[in-house]
PDB file of C-alpha atoms in Angstrom:
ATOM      1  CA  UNK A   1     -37.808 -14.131   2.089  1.00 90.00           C
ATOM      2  CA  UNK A   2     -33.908 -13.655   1.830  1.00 95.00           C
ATOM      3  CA  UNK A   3     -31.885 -15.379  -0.617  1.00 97.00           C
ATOM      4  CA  UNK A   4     -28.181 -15.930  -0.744  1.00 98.00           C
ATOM      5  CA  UNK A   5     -26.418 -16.748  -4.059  1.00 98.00           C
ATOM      6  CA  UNK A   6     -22.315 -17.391  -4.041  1.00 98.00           C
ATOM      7  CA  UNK A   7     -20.217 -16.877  -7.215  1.00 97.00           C
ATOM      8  CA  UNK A   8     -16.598 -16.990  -7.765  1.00 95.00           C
ATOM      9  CA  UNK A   9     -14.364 -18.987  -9.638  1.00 95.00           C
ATOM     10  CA  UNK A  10     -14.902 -23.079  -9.348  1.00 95.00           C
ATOM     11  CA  UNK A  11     -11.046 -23.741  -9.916  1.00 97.00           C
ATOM     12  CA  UNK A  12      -8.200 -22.197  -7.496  1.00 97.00           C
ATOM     13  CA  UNK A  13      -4.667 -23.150  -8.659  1.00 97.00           C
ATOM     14  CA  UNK A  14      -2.594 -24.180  -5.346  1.00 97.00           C
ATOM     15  CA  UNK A  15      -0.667 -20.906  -3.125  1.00 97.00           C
ATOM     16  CA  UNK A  16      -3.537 -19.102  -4.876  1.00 97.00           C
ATOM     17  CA  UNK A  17      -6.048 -16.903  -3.331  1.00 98.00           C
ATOM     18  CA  UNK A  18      -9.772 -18.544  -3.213  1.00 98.00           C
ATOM     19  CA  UNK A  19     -12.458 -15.672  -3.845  1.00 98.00           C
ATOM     20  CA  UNK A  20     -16.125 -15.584  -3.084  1.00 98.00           C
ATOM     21  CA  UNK A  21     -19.078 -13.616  -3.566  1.00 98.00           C
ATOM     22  CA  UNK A  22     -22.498 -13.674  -1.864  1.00 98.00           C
ATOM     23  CA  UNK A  23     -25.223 -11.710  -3.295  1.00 98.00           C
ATOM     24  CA  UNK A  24     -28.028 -11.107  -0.580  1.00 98.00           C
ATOM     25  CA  UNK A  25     -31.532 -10.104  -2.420  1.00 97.00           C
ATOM     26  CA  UNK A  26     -34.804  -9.947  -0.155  1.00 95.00           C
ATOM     27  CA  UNK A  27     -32.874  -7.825   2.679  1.00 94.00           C
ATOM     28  CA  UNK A  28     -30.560  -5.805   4.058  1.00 94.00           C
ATOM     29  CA  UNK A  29     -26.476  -6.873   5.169  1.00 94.00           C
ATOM     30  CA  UNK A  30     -26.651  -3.225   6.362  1.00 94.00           C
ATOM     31  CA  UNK A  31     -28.584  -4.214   9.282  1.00 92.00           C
ATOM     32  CA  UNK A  32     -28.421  -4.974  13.043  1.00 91.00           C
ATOM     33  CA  UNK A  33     -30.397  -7.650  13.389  1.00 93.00           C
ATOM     34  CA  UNK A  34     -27.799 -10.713  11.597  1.00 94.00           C
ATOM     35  CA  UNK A  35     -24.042 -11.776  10.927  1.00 94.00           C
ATOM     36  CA  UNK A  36     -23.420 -13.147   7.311  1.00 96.00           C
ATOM     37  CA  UNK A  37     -21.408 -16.174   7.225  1.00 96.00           C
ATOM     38  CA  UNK A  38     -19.723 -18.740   5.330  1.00 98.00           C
ATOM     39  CA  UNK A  39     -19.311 -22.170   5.738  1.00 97.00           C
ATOM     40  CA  UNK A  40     -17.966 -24.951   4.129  1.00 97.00           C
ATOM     41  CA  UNK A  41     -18.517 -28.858   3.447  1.00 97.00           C
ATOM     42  CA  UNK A  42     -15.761 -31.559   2.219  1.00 94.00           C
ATOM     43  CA  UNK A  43     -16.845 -34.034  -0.025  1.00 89.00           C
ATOM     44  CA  UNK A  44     -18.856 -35.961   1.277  1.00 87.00           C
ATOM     45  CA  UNK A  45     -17.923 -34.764   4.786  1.00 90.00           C
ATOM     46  CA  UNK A  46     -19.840 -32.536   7.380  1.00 91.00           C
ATOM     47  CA  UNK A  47     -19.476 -28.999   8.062  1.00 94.00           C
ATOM     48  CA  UNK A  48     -16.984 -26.447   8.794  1.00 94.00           C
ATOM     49  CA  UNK A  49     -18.075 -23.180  10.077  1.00 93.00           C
ATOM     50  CA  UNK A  50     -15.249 -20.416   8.585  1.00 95.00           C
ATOM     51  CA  UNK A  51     -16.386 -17.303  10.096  1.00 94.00           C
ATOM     52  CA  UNK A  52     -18.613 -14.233   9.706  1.00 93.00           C
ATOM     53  CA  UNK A  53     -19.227 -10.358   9.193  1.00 95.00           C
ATOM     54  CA  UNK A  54     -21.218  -8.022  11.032  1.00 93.00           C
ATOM     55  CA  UNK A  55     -22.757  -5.151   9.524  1.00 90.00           C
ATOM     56  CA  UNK A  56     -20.376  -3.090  11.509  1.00 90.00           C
ATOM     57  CA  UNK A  57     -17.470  -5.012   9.546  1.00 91.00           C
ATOM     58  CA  UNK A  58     -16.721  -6.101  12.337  1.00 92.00           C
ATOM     59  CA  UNK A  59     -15.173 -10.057  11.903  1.00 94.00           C
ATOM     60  CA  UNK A  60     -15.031 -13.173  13.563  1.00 92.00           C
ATOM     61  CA  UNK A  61     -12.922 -16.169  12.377  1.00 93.00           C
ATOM     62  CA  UNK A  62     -12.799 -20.069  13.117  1.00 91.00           C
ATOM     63  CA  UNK A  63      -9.364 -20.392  14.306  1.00 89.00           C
ATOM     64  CA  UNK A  64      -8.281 -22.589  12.429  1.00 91.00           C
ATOM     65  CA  UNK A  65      -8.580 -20.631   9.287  1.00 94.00           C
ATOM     66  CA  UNK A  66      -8.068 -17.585  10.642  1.00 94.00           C
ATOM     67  CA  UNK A  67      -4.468 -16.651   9.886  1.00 96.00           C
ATOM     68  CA  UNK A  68      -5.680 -17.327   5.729  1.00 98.00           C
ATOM     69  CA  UNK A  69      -9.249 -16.001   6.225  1.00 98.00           C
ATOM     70  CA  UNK A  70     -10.158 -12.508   5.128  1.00 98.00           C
ATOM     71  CA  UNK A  71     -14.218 -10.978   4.420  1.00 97.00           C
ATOM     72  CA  UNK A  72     -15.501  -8.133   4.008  1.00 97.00           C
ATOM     73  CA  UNK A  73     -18.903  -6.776   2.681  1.00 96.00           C
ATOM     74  CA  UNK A  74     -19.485  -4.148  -0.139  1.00 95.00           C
ATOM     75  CA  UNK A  75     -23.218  -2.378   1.388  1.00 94.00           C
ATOM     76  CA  UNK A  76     -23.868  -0.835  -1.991  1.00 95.00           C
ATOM     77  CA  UNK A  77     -24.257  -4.453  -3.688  1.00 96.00           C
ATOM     78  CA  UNK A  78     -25.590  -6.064  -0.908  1.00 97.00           C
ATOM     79  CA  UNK A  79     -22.997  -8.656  -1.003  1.00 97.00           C
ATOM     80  CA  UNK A  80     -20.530 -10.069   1.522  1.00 97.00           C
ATOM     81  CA  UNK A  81     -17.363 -11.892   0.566  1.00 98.00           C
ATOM     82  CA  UNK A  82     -14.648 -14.398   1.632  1.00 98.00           C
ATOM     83  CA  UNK A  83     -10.908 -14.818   0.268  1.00 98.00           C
ATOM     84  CA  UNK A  84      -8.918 -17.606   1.556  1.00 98.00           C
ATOM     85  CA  UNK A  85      -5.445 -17.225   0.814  1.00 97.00           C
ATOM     86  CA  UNK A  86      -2.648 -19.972  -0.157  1.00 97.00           C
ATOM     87  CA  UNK A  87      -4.821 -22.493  -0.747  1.00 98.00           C
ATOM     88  CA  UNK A  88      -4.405 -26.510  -1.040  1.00 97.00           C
ATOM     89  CA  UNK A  89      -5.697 -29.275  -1.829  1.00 96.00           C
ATOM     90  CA  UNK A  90      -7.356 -29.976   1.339  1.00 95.00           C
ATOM     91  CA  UNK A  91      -9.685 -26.161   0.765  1.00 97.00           C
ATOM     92  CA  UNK A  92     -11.601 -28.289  -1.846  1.00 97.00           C
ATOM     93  CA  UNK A  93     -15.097 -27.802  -0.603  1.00 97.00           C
ATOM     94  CA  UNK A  94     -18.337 -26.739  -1.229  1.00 98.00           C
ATOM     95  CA  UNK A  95     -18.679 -23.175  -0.001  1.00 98.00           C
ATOM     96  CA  UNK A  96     -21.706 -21.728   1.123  1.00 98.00           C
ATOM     97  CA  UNK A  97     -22.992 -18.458   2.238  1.00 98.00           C
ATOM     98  CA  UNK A  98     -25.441 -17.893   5.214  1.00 97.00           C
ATOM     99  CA  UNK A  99     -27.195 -15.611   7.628  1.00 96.00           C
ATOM    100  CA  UNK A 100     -27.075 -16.292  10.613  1.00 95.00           C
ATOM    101  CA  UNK A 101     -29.586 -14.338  13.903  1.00 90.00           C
ATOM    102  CA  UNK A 102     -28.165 -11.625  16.083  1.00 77.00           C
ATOM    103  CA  UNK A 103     -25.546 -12.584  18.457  1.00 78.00           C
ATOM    104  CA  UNK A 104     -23.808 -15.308  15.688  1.00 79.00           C
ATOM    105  CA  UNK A 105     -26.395 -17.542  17.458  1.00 86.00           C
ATOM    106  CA  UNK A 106     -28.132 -18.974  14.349  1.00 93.00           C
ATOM    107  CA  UNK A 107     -28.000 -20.159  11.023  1.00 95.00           C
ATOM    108  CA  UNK A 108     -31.697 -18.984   9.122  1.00 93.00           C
ATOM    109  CA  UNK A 109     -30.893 -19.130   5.785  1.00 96.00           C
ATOM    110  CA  UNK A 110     -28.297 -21.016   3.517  1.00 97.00           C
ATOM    111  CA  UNK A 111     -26.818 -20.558   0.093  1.00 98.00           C
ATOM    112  CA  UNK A 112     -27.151 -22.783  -2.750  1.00 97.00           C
ATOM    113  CA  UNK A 113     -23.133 -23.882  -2.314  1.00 97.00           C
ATOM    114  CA  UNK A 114     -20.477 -22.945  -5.006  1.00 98.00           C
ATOM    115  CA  UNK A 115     -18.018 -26.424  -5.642  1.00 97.00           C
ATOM    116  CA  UNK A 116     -14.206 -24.872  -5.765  1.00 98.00           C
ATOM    117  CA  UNK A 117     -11.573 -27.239  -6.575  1.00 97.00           C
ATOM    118  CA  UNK A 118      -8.124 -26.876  -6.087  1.00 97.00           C
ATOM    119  CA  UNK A 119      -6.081 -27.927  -8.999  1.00 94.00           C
ATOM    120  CA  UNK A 120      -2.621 -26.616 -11.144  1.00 93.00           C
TER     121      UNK A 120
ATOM    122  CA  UNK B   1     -13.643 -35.386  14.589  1.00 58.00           C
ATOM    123  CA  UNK B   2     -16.841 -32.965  14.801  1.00 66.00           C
ATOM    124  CA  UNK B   3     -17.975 -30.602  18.194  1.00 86.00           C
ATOM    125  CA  UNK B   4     -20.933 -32.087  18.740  1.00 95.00           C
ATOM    126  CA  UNK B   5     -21.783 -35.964  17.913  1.00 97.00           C
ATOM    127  CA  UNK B   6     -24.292 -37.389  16.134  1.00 97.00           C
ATOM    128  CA  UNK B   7     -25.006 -40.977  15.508  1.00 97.00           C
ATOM    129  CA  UNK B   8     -23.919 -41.893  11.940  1.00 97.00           C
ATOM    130  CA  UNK B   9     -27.004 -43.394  11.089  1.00 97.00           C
ATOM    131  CA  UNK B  10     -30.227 -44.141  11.634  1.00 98.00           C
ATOM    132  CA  UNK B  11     -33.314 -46.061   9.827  1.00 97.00           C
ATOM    133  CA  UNK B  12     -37.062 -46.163  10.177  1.00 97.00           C
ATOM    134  CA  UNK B  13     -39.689 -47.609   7.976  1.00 97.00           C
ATOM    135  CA  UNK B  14     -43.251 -45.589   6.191  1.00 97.00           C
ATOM    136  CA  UNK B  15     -45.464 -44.287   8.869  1.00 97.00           C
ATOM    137  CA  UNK B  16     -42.767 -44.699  11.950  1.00 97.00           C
ATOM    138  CA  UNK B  17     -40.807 -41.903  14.245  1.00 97.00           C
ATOM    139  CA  UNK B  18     -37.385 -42.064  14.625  1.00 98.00           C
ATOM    140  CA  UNK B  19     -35.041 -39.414  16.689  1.00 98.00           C
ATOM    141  CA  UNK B  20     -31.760 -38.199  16.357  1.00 98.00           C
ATOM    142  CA  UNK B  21     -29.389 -36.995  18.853  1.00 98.00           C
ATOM    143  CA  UNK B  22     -26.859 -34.748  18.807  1.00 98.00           C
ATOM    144  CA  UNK B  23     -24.111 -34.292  22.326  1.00 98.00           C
ATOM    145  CA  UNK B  24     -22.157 -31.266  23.141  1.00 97.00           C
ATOM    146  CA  UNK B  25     -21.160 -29.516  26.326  1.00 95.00           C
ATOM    147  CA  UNK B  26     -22.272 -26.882  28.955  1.00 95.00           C
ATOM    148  CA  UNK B  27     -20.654 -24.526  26.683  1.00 93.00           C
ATOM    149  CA  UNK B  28     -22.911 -25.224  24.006  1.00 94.00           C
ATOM    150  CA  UNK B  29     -26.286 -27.615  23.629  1.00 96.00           C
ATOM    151  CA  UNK B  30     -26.715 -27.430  27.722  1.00 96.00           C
ATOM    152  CA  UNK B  31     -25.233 -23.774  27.600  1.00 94.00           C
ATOM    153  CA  UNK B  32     -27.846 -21.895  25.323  1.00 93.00           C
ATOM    154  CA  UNK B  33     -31.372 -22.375  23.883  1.00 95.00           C
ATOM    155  CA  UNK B  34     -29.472 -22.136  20.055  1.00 94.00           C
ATOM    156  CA  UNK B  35     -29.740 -25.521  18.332  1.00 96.00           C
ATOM    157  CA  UNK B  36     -30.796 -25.579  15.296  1.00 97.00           C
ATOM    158  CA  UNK B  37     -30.541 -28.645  12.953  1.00 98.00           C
ATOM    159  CA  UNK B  38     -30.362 -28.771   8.840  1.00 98.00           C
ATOM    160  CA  UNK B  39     -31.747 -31.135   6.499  1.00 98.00           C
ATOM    161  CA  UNK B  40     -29.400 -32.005   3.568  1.00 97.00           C
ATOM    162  CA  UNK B  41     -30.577 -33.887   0.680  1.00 97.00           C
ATOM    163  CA  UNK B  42     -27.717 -35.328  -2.034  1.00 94.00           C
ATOM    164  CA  UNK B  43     -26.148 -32.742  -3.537  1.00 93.00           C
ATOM    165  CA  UNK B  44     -28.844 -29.640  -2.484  1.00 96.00           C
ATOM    166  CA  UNK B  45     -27.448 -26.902   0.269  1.00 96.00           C
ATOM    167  CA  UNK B  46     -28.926 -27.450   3.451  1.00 97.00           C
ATOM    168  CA  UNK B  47     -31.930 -26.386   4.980  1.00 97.00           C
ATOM    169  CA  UNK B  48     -33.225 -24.935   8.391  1.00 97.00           C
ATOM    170  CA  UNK B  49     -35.558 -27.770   9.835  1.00 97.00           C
ATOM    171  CA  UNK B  50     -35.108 -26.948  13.729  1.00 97.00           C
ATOM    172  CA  UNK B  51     -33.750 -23.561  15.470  1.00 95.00           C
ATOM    173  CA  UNK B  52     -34.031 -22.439  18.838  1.00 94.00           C
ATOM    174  CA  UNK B  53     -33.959 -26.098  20.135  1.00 96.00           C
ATOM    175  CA  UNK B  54     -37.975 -26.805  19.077  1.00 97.00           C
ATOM    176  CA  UNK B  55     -39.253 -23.956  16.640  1.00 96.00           C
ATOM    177  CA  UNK B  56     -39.650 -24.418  13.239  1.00 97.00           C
ATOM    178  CA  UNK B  57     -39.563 -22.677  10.338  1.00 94.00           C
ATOM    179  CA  UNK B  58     -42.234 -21.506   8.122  1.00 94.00           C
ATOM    180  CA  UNK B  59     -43.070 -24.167   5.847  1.00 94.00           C
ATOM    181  CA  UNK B  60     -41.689 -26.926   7.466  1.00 96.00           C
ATOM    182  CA  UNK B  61     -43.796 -29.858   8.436  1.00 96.00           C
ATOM    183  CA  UNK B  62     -45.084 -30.473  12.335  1.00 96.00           C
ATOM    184  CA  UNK B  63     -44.175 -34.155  11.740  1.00 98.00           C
ATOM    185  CA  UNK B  64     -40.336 -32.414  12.814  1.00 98.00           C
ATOM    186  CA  UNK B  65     -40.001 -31.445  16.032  1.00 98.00           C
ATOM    187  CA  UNK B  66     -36.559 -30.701  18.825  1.00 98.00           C
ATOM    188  CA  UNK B  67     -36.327 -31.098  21.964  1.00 98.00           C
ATOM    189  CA  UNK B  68     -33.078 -31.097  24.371  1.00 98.00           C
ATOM    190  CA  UNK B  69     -32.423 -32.363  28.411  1.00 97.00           C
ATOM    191  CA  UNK B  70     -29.062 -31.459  29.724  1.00 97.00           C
ATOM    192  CA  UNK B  71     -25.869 -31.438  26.994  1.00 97.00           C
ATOM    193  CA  UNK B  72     -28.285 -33.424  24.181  1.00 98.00           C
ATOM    194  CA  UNK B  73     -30.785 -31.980  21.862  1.00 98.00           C
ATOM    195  CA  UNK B  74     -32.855 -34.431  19.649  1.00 98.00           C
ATOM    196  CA  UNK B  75     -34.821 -34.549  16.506  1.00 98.00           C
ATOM    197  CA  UNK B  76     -37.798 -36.190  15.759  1.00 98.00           C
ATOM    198  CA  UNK B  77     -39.743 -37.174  12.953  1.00 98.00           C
ATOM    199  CA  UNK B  78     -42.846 -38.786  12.997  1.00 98.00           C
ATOM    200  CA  UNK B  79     -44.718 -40.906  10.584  1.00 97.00           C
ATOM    201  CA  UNK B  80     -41.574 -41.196   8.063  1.00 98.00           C
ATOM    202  CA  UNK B  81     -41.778 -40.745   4.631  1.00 97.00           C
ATOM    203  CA  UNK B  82     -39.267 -41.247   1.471  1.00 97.00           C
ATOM    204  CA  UNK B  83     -38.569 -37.471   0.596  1.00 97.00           C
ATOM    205  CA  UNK B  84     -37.259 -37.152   4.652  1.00 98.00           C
ATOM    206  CA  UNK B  85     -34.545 -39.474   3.788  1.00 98.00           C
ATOM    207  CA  UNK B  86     -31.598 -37.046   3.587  1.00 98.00           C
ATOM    208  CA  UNK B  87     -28.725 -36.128   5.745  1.00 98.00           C
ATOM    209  CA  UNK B  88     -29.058 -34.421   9.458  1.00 98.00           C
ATOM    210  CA  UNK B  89     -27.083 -32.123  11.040  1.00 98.00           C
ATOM    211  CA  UNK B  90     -27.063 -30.134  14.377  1.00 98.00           C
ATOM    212  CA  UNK B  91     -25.181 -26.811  14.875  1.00 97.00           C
ATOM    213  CA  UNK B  92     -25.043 -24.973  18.360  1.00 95.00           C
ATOM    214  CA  UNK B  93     -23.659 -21.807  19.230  1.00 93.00           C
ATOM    215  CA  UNK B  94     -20.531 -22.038  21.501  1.00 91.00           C
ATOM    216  CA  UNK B  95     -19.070 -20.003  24.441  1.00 88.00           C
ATOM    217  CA  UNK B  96     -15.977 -20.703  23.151  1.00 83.00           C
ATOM    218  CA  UNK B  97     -13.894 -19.653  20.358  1.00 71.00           C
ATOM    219  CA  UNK B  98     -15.928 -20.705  16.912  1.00 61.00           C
ATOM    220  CA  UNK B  99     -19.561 -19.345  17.945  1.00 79.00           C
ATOM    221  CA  UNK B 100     -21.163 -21.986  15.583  1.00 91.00           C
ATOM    222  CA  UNK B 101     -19.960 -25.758  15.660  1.00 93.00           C
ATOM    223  CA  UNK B 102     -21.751 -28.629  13.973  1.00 95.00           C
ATOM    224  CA  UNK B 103     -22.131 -32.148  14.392  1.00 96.00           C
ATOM    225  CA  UNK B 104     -20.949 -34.660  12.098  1.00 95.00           C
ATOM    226  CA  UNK B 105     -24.634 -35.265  10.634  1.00 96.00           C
ATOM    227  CA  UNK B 106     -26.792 -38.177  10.326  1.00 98.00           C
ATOM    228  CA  UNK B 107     -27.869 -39.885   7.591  1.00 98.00           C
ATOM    229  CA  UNK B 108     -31.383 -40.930   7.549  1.00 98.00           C
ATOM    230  CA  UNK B 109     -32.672 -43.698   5.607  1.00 97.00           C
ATOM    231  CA  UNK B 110     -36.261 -44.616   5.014  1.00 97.00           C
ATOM    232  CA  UNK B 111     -36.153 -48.478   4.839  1.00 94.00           C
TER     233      UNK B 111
END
């Protein structure tokens, strides 16, 4: 059963670049068969797909982020990770990481969330 | 304003079945097989209750099932009880540019 845990700091001063890290235990990001994604959720608002990583490091954005987005994977900690750059207010969010099936077609498996707030 | 809509709420007493629905395009729910839909309890991450429009997970009860004619998908749960009250949403993948949209989710309450 795979597991996905995000850390990274819970407080992002404004202009400032937001960093995340998802640790992947029970499986592979070196593999084929998934993308690894993140996705985030307002308070108390729905959810905003941000983009994902292949295993190829290959990348695919939502376009509305995609001109602050940057991830990238490290395959030797089996972890993935997310920086979103000049942050405001308005990136407040719970972030989490997922996997999702071959193709980007599917969410399987979620993160446990990691609150950042965006505060001077 | 999300992708895909979802009604903003929905209610159902002990014991009854209620369904949810969840609208896209061609491009998306009537495009592809991929609609999944995640349970969301206060403050917990979401979980996979649906994928692939009707299969569900290991571990998850029979009393969910999905279903989807034309551009809507649906979930149902039958026979209601307290610990299903929680928040619903749908995702699809999309021919278009963000491969996974969501709907605005649906929050359940058991009356």
């Amino acid at each position: 059963q795979v597991q996905l845990q995000e850390s990274g700091p819970g407080l992002v001063k404004p202009s400032q670049t937001l960093s995340l890290t998802c640790t992947v235990s029970g499986g592979s990001i070196s593999t084929s068969d998934y993308y690894w994604s993140w996705i985030r959720q307002h308070p108390g608002k729905g959810l905003e797909w941000i983009g994902y990583i292949y295993y190829s490091g290959s990348t695919y954005y939502n376009p509305s982020l995609e001109s602050r987005v940057t991830m990238s994977e490290d395959t030797s900690k089996n972890q993935f990770s997310l920086k979103l750059s000049s942050v405001i207010a308005a990136d407040a969010a719970i972030y989490y990481c997922a996997r999702v099936r071959g193709g980007g077609t599917e969410i399987d498996s979620w993160g446990q969330g990691t609150l950042v707030t965006v505060s001077s | 304003q999300s992708a895909l809509t979802q009604p903003a709420s929905v209610s159902g007493s002990p014991g009854q079945s209620i369904t949810i629905s969840c609208t896209g395009t061609s491009s998306d729910v009537g495009g592809y097989n991929y609609v999944s839909w995640h349970q969301q309890h206060p403050g917990k991450a979401p979980k996979v209750t649906i994928y692939g429009v009707s299969n569900r997970p290991s571990g998850v009860s029979n009393r969910f099932s999905g279903s989807k004619s034309g551009n809507t998908a649906s979930l149902t749960i039958s026979g209601l009880q307290a610990e299903d009250e929680a928040y619903y949403y749908c995702s699809s993948y999309t021919s278009t540019t963000t491969y996974i949209i969501f709907g605005g989710g649906t929050k359940l309450t058991v009356l």
